[in-house]
PDB file of C-alpha atoms in Angstrom:
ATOM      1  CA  UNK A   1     -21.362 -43.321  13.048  1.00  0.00           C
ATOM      2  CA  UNK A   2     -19.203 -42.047  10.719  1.00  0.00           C
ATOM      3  CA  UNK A   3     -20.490 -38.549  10.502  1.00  0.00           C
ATOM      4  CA  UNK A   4     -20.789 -38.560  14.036  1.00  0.00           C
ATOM      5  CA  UNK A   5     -16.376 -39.213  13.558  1.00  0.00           C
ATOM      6  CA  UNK A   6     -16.389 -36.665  11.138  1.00  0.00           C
ATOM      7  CA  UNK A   7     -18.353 -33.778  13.207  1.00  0.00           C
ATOM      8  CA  UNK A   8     -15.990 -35.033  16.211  1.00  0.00           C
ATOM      9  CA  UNK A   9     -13.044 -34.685  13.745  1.00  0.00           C
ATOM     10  CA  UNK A  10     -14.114 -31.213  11.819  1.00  0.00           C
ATOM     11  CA  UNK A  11     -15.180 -29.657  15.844  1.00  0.00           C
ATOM     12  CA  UNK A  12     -11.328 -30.953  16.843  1.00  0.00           C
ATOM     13  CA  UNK A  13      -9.925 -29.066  13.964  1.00  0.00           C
ATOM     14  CA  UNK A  14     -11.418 -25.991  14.735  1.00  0.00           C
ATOM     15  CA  UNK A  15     -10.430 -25.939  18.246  1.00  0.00           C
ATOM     16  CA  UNK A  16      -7.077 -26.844  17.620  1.00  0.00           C
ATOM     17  CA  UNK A  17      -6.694 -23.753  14.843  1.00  0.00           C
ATOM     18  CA  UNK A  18      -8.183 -21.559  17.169  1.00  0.00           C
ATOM     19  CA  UNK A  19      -6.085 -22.288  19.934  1.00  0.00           C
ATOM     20  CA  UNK A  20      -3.290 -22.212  17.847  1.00  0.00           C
ATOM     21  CA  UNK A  21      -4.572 -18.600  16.796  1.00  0.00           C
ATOM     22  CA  UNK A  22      -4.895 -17.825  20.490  1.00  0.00           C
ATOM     23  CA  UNK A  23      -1.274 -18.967  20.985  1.00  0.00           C
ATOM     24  CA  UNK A  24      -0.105 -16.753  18.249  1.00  0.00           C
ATOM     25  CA  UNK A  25      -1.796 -13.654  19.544  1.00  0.00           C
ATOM     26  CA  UNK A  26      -0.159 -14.862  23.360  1.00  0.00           C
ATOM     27  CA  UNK A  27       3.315 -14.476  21.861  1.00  0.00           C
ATOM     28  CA  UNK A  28       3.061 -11.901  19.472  1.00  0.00           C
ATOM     29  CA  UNK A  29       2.069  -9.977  22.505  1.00  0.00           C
ATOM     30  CA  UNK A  30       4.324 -11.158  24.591  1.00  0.00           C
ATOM     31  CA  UNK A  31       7.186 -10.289  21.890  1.00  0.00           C
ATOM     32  CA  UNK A  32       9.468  -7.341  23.560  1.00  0.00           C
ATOM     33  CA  UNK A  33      11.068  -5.223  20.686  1.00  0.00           C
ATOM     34  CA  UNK A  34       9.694  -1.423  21.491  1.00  0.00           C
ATOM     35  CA  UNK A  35       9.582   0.161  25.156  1.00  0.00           C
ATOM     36  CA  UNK A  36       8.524   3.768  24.789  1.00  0.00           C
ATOM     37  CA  UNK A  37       6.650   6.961  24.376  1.00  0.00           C
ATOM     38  CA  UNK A  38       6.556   9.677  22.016  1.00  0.00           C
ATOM     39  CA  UNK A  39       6.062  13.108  23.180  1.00  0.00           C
ATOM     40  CA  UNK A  40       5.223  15.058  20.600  1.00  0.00           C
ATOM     41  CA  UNK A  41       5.715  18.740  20.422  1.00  0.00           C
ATOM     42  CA  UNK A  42       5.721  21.758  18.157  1.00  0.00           C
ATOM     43  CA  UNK A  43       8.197  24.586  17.790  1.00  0.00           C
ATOM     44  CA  UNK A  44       7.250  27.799  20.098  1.00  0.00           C
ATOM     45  CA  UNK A  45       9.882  30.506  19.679  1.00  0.00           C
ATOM     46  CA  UNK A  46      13.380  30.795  19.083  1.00  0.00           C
ATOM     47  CA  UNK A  47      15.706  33.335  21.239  1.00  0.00           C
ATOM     48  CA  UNK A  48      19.424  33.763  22.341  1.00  0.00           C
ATOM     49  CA  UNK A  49      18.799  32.210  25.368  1.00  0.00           C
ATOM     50  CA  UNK A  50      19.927  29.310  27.556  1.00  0.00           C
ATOM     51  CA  UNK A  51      18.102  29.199  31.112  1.00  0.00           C
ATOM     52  CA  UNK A  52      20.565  26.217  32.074  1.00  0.00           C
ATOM     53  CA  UNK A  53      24.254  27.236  30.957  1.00  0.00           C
ATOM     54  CA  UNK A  54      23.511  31.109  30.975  1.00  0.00           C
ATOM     55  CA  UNK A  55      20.619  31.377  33.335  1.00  0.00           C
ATOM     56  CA  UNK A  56      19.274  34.997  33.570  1.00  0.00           C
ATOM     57  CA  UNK A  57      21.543  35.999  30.727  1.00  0.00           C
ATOM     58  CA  UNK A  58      18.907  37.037  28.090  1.00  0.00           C
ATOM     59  CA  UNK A  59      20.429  37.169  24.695  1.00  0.00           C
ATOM     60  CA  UNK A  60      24.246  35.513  25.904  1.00  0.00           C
ATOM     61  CA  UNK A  61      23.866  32.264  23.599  1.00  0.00           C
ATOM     62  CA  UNK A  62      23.700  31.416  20.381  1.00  0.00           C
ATOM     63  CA  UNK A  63      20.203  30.774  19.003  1.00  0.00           C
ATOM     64  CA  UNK A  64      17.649  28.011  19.954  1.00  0.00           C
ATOM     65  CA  UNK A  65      15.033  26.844  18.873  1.00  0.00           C
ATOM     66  CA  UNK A  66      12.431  25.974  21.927  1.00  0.00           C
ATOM     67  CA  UNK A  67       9.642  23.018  21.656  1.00  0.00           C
ATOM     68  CA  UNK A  68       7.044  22.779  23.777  1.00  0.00           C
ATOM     69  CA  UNK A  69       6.316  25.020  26.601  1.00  0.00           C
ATOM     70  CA  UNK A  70       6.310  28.651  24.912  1.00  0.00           C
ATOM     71  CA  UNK A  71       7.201  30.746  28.470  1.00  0.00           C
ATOM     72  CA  UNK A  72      10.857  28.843  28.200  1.00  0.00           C
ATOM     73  CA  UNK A  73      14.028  31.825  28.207  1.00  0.00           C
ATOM     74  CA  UNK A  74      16.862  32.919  29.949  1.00  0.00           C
ATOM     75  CA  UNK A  75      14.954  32.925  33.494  1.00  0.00           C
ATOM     76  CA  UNK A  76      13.134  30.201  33.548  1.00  0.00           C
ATOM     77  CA  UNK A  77      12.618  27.920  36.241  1.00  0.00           C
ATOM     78  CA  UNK A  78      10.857  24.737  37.054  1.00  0.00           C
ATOM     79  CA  UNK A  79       8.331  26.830  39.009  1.00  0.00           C
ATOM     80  CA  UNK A  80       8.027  28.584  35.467  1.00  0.00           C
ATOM     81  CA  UNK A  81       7.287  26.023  33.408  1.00  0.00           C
ATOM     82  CA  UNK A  82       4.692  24.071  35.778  1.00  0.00           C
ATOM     83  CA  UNK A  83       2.647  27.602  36.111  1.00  0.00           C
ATOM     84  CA  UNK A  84       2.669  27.865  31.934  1.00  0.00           C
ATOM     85  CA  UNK A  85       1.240  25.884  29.151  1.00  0.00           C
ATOM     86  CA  UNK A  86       2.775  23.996  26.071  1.00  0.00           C
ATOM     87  CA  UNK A  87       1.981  22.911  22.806  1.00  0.00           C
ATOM     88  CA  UNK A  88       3.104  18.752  23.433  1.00  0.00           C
ATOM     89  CA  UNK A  89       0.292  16.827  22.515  1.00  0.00           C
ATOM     90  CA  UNK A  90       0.459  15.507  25.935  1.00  0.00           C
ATOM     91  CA  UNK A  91      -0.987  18.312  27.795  1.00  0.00           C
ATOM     92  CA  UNK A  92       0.620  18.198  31.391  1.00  0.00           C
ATOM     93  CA  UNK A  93       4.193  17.372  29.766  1.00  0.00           C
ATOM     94  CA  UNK A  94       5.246  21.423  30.139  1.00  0.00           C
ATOM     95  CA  UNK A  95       9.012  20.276  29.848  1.00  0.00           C
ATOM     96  CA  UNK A  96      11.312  22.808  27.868  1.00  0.00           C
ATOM     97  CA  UNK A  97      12.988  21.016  25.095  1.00  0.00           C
ATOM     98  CA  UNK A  98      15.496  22.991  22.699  1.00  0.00           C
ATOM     99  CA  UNK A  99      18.777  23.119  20.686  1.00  0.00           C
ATOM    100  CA  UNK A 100      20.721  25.061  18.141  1.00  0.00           C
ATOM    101  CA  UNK A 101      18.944  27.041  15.313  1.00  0.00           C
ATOM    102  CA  UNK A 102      19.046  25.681  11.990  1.00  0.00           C
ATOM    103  CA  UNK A 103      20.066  28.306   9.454  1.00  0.00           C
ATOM    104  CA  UNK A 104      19.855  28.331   5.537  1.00  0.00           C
ATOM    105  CA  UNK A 105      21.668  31.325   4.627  1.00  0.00           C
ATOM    106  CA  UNK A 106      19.898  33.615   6.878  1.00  0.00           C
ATOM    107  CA  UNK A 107      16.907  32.504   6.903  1.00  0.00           C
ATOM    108  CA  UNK A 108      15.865  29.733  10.159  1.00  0.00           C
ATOM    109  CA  UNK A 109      14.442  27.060   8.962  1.00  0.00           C
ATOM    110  CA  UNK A 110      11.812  25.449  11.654  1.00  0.00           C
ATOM    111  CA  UNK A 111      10.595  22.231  11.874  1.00  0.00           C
ATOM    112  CA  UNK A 112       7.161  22.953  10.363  1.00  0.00           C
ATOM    113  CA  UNK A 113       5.665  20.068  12.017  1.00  0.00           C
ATOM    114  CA  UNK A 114       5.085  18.382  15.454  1.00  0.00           C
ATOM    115  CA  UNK A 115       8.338  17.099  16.277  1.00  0.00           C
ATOM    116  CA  UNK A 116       9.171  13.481  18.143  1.00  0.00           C
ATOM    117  CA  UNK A 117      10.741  13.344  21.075  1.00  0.00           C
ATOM    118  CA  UNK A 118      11.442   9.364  22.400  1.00  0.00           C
ATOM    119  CA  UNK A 119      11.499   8.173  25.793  1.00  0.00           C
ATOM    120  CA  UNK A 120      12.851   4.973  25.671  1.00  0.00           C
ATOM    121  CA  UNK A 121      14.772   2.509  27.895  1.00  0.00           C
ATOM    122  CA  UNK A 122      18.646   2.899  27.274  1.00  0.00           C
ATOM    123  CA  UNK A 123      18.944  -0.594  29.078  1.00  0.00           C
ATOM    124  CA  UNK A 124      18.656  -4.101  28.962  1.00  0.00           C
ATOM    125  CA  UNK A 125      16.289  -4.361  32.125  1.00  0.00           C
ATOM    126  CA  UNK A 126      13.393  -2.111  30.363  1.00  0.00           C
ATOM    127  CA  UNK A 127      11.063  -2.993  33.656  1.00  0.00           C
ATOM    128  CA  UNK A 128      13.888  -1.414  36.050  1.00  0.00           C
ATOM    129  CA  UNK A 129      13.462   2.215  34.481  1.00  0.00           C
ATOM    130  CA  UNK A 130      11.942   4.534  36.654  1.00  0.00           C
ATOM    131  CA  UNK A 131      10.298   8.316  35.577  1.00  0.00           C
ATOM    132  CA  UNK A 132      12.736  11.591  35.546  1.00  0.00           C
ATOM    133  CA  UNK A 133      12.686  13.409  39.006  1.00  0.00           C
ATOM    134  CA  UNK A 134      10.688  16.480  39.345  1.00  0.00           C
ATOM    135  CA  UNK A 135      13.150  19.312  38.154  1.00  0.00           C
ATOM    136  CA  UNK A 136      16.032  17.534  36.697  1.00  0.00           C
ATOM    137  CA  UNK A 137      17.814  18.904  33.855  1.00  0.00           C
ATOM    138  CA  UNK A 138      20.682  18.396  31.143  1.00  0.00           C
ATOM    139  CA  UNK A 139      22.892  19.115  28.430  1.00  0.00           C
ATOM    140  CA  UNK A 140      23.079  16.394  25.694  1.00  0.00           C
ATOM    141  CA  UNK A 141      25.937  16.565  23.287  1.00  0.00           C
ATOM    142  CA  UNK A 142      28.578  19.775  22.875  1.00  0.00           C
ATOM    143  CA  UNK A 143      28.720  22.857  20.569  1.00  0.00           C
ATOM    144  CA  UNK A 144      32.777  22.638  21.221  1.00  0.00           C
ATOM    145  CA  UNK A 145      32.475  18.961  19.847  1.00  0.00           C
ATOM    146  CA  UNK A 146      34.951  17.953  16.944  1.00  0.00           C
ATOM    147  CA  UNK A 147      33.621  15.930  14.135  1.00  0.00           C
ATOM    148  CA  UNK A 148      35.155  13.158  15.679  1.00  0.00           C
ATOM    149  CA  UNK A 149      34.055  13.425  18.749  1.00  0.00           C
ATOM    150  CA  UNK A 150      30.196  13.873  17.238  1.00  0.00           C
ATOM    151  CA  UNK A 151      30.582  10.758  15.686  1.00  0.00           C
ATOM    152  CA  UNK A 152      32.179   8.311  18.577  1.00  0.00           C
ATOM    153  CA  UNK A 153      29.605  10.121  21.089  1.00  0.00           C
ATOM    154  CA  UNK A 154      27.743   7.650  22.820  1.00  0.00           C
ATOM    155  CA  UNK A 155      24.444   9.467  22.049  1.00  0.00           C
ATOM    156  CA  UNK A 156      25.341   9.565  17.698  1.00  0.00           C
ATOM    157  CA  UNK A 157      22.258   7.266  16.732  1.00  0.00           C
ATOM    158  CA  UNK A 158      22.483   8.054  13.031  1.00  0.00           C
ATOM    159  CA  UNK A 159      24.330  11.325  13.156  1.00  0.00           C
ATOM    160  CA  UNK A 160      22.415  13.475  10.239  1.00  0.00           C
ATOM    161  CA  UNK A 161      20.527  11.717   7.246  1.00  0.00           C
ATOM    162  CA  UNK A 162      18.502  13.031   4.264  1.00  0.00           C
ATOM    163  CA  UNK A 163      16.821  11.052   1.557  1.00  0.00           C
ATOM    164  CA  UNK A 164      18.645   7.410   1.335  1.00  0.00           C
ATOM    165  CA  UNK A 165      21.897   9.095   2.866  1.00  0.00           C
ATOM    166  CA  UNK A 166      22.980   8.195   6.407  1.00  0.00           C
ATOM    167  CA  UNK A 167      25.178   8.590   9.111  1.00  0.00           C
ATOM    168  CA  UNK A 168      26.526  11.848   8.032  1.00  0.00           C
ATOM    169  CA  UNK A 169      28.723  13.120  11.046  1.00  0.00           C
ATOM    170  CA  UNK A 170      27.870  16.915   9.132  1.00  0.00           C
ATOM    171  CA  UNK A 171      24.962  18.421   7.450  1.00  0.00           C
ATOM    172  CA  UNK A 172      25.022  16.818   3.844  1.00  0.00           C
ATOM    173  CA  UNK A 173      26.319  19.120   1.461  1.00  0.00           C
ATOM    174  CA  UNK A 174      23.176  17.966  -0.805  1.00  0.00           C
ATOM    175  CA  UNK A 175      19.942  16.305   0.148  1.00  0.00           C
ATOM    176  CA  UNK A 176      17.400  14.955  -2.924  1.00  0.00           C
ATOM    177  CA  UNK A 177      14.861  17.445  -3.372  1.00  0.00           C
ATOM    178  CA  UNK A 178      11.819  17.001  -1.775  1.00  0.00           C
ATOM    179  CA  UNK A 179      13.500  14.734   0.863  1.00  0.00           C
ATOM    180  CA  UNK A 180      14.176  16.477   4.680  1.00  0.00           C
ATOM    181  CA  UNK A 181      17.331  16.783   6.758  1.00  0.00           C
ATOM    182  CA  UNK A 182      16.913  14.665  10.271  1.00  0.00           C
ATOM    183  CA  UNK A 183      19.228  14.194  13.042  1.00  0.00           C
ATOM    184  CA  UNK A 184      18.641  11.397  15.865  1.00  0.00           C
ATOM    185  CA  UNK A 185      20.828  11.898  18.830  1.00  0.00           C
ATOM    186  CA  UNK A 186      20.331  10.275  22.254  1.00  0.00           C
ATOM    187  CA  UNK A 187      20.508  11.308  25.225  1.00  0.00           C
ATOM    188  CA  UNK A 188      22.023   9.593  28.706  1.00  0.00           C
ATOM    189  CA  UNK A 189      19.820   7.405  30.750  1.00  0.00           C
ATOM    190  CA  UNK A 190      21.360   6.522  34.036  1.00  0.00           C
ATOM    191  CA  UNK A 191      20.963   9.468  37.001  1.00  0.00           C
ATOM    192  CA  UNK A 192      23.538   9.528  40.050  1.00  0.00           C
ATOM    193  CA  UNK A 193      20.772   9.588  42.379  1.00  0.00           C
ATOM    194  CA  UNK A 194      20.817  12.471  43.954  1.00  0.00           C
ATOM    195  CA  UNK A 195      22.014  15.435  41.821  1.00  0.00           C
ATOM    196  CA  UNK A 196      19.162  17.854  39.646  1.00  0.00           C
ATOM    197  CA  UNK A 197      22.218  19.627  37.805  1.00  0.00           C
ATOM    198  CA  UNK A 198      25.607  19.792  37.473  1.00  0.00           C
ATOM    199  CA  UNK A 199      28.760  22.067  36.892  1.00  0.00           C
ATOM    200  CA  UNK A 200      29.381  21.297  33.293  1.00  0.00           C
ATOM    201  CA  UNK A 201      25.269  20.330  33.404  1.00  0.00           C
ATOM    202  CA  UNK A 202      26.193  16.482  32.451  1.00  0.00           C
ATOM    203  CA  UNK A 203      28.457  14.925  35.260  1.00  0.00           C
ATOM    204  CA  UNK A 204      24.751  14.254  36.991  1.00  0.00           C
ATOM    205  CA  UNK A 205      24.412  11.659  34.038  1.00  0.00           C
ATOM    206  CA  UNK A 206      25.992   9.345  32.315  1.00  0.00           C
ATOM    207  CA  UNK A 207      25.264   6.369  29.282  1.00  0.00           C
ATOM    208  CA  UNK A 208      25.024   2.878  30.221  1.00  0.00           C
ATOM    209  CA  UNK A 209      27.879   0.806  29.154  1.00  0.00           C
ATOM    210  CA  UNK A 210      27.629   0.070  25.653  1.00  0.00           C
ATOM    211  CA  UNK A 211      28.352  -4.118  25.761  1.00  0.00           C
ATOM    212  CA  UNK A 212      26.026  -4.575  28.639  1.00  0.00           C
ATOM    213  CA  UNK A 213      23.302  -2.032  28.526  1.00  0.00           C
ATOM    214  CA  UNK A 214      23.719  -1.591  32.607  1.00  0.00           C
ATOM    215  CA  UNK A 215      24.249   1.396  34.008  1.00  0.00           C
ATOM    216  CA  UNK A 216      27.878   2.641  36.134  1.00  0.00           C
ATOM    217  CA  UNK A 217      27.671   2.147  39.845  1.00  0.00           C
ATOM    218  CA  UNK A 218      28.315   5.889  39.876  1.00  0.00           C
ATOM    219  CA  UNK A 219      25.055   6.559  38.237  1.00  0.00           C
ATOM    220  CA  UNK A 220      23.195   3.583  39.145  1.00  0.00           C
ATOM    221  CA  UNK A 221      18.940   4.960  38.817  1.00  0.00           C
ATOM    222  CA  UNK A 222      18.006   4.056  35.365  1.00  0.00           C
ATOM    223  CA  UNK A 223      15.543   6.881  33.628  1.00  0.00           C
ATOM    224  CA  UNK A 224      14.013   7.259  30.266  1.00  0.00           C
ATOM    225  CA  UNK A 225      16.364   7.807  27.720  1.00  0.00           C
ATOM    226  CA  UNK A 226      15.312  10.721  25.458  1.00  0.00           C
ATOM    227  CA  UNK A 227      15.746  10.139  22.160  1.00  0.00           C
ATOM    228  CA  UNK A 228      15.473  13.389  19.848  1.00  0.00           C
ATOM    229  CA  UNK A 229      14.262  13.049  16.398  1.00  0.00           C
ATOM    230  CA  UNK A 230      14.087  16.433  14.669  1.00  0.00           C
ATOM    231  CA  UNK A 231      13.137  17.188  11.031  1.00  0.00           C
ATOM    232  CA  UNK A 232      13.363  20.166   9.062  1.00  0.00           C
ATOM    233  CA  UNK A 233      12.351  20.947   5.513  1.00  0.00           C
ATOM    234  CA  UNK A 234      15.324  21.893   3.421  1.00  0.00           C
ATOM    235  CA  UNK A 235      17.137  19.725   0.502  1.00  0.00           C
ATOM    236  CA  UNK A 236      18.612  20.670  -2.302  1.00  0.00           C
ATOM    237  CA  UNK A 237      21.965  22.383  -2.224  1.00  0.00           C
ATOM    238  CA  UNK A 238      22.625  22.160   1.383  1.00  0.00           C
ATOM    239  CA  UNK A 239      26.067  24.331   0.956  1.00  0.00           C
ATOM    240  CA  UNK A 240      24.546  27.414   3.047  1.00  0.00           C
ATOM    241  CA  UNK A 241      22.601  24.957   6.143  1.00  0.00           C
ATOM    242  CA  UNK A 242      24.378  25.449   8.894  1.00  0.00           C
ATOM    243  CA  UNK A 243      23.712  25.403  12.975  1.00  0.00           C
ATOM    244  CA  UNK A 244      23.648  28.606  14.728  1.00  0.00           C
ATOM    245  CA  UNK A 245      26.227  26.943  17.225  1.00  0.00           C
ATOM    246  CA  UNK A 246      28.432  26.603  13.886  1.00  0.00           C
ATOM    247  CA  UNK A 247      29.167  22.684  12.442  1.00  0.00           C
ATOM    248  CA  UNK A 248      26.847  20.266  11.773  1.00  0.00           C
ATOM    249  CA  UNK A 249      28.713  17.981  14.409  1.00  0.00           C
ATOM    250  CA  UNK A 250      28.111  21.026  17.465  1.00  0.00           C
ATOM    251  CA  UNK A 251      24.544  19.522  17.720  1.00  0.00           C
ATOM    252  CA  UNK A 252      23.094  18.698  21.168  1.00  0.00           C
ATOM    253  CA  UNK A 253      20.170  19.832  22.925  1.00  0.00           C
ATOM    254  CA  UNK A 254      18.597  20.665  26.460  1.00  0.00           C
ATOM    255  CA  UNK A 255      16.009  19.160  28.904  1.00  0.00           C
ATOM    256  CA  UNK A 256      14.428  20.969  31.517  1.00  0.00           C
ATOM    257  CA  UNK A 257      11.620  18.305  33.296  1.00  0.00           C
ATOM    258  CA  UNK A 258       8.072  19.442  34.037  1.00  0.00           C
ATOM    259  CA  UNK A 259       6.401  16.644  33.560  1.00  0.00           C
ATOM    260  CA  UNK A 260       3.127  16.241  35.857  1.00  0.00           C
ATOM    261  CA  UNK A 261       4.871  13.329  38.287  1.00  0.00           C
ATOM    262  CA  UNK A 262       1.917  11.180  38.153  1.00  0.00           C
ATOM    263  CA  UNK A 263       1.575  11.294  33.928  1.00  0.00           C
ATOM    264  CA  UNK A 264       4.605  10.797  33.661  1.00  0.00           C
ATOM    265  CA  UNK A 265       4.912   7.236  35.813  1.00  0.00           C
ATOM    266  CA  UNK A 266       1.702   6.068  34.100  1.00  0.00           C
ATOM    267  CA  UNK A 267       3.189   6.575  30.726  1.00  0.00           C
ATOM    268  CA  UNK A 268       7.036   4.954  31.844  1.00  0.00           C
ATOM    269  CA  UNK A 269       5.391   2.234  33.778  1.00  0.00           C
ATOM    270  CA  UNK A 270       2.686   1.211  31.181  1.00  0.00           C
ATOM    271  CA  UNK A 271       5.246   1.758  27.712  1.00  0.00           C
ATOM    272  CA  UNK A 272       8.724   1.725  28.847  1.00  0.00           C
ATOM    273  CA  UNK A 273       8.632  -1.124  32.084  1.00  0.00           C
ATOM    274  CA  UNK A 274       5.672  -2.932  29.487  1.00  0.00           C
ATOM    275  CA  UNK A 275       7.613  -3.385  26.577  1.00  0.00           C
ATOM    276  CA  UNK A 276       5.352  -1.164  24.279  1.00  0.00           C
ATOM    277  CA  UNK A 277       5.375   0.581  21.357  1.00  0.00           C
ATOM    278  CA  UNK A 278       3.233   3.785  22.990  1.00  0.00           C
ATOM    279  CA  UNK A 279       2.055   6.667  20.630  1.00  0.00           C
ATOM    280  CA  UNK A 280       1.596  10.166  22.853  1.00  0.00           C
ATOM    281  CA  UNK A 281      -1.272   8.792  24.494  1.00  0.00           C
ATOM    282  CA  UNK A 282       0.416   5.737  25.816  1.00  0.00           C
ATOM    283  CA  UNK A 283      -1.387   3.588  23.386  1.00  0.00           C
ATOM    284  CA  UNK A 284       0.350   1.027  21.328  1.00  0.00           C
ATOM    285  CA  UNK A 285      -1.051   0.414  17.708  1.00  0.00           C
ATOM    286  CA  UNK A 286       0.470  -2.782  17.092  1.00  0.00           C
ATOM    287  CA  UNK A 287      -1.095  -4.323  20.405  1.00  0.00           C
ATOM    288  CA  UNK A 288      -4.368  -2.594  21.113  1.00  0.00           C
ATOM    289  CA  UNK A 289      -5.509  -4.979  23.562  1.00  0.00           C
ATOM    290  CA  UNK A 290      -2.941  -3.288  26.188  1.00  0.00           C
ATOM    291  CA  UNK A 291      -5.197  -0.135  26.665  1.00  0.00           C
ATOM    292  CA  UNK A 292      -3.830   2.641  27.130  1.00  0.00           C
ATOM    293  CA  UNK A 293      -2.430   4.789  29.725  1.00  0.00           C
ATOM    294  CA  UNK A 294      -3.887   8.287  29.346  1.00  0.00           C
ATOM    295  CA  UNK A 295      -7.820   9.303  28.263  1.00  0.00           C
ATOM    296  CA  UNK A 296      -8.601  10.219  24.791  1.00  0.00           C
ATOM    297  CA  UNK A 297      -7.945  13.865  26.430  1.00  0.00           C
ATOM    298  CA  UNK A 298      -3.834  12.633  26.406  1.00  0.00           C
ATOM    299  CA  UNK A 299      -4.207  13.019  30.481  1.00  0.00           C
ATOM    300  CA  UNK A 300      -4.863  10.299  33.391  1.00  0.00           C
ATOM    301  CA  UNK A 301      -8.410   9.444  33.537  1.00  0.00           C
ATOM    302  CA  UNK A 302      -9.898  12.035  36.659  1.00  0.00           C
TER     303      UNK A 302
END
């Protein structure tokens, strides 16, 4: 009798630890503290060039670097960059991604590395975000900006960093050796509805309010909020690193959308409105029981 107790008791014990294992797993999965998507993409080619504040101009801006989809220049459309390829590890994400040229001395310096590009929710209600319009585009910071104005932006995640420095509102005048120069700047997240572009290329946007994470009843759609993340190898004596716009604090970049409509939902609906933490592929280490959203190919399963 009593090691018919005992098996009773030992069996009891087992199914209590593994439902308490099972319970574990529930709400570790359950547990909401990422919703994105990388897109990850290489530099292509840098020109004077700006196809949204100087379109057709060839040669009229400062330099850029471009990411991405290697036809992007002065001319280009969204007809453009859907006919052409691109380097993003996500192959039907042709977007054109670029900003200022980073200079050391006179020599660029290019990210020599895929770089990461974050589409994340920029509000509270992660499930209410819905994907980018076919053909929208925006400026995101100023090359007119004081340093002041850099660092109150909205979009000044961490301003510049290198090494264990931080929230450097200008390039570092020295970085550790070995160690890179990064800059995290986000972009707005909350559309007017209606508009592809504006007049100053911005007014079409707008952040959500900073205390409540909703978005203004003037811009009331809610879309990814990019989130660039660019690295580039220099340290050292960073006296001569400059932008080609001029100040470390005239950073901002540019977003052209070509995304493949259909990619892109699967990727905001499965990361962004499920609370992952999605690698290019929409596939979230940390909780691999999710699946993912796009084939081992990095496209929706045909």
């Amino acid at each position: 009798m009593s090691r018919k107790l005992s098996a009773l008791a030992v069996s009891a014990a087992l199914v209590a630890s593994v439902t308490a294992v099972a319970s574990q797993s529930a709400q570790a999965d359950d547990l909401v503290t990422h919703h994105e998507f990388q897109a990850n993409c290489s530099v292509t080619h840098h020109l004077p060039d700006d196809p949204i504040v100087l379109p057709g101009l060839a040669g009229a801006s400062h330099l850029h670097t471009f990411l991405g989809n290697p036809s992007t220049n002065a001319r280009t459309t969204n007809d453009s960059l859907m006919a052409a390829q691109t380097n993003c590890k996500t192959p039907d994400d042709k977007s054109a991604y670029w900003f200022p040229s980073v200079y050391n001395g006179d020599q660029i310096v290019p990210p020599n590395f895929p770089q990461v590009i974050y589409y994340k929710s920029g509000i509270l209600r992660y499930q209410d975000v819905v994907p980018f319009p076919p053909g929208i585009r925006f400026v995101v910071g100023s090359p007119s900006a004081s340093q002041e104005e850099f660092r109150t932006a909205p979009g000044a995640v961490e301003g510049w960093e290198c090494g264990d420095s931080f929230h450097n509102w200008d390039i570092p005048a020295w970085c550790v050796p070995g160690s890179q120069l990064n800059i995290r700047y986000q972009a707005p997240s909350c559309w007017n509805g209606h508009d592809l572009d504006s007049a100053d290329h911005k007014s079409h946007m707008a952040y959500p309010d900073r205390a409540t994470l909703v978005c203004p009843a003037t811009h009331p759609v809610a879309v990814p909020m990019i989130e660039f993340k660019m690295a580039f190898p220099v340290s050292g004596d960073m006296s001569r690193v400059r932008l080609s716009s001029g100040r470390g604090y005239s950073w901002h970049y540019d977003f052209m959308n070509a995304w493949d409509a259909p990619t892109q939902a699967a990727l905001v609906r499965h990361c962004v409105n499920g609370g992952l933490q999605c690698d290019p592929r929409g596939f979230d280490l940390y909780k691999p029981n999710r699946g993912a959203a796009l084939g081992p190919d990095y496209r929706l399963p045909r």
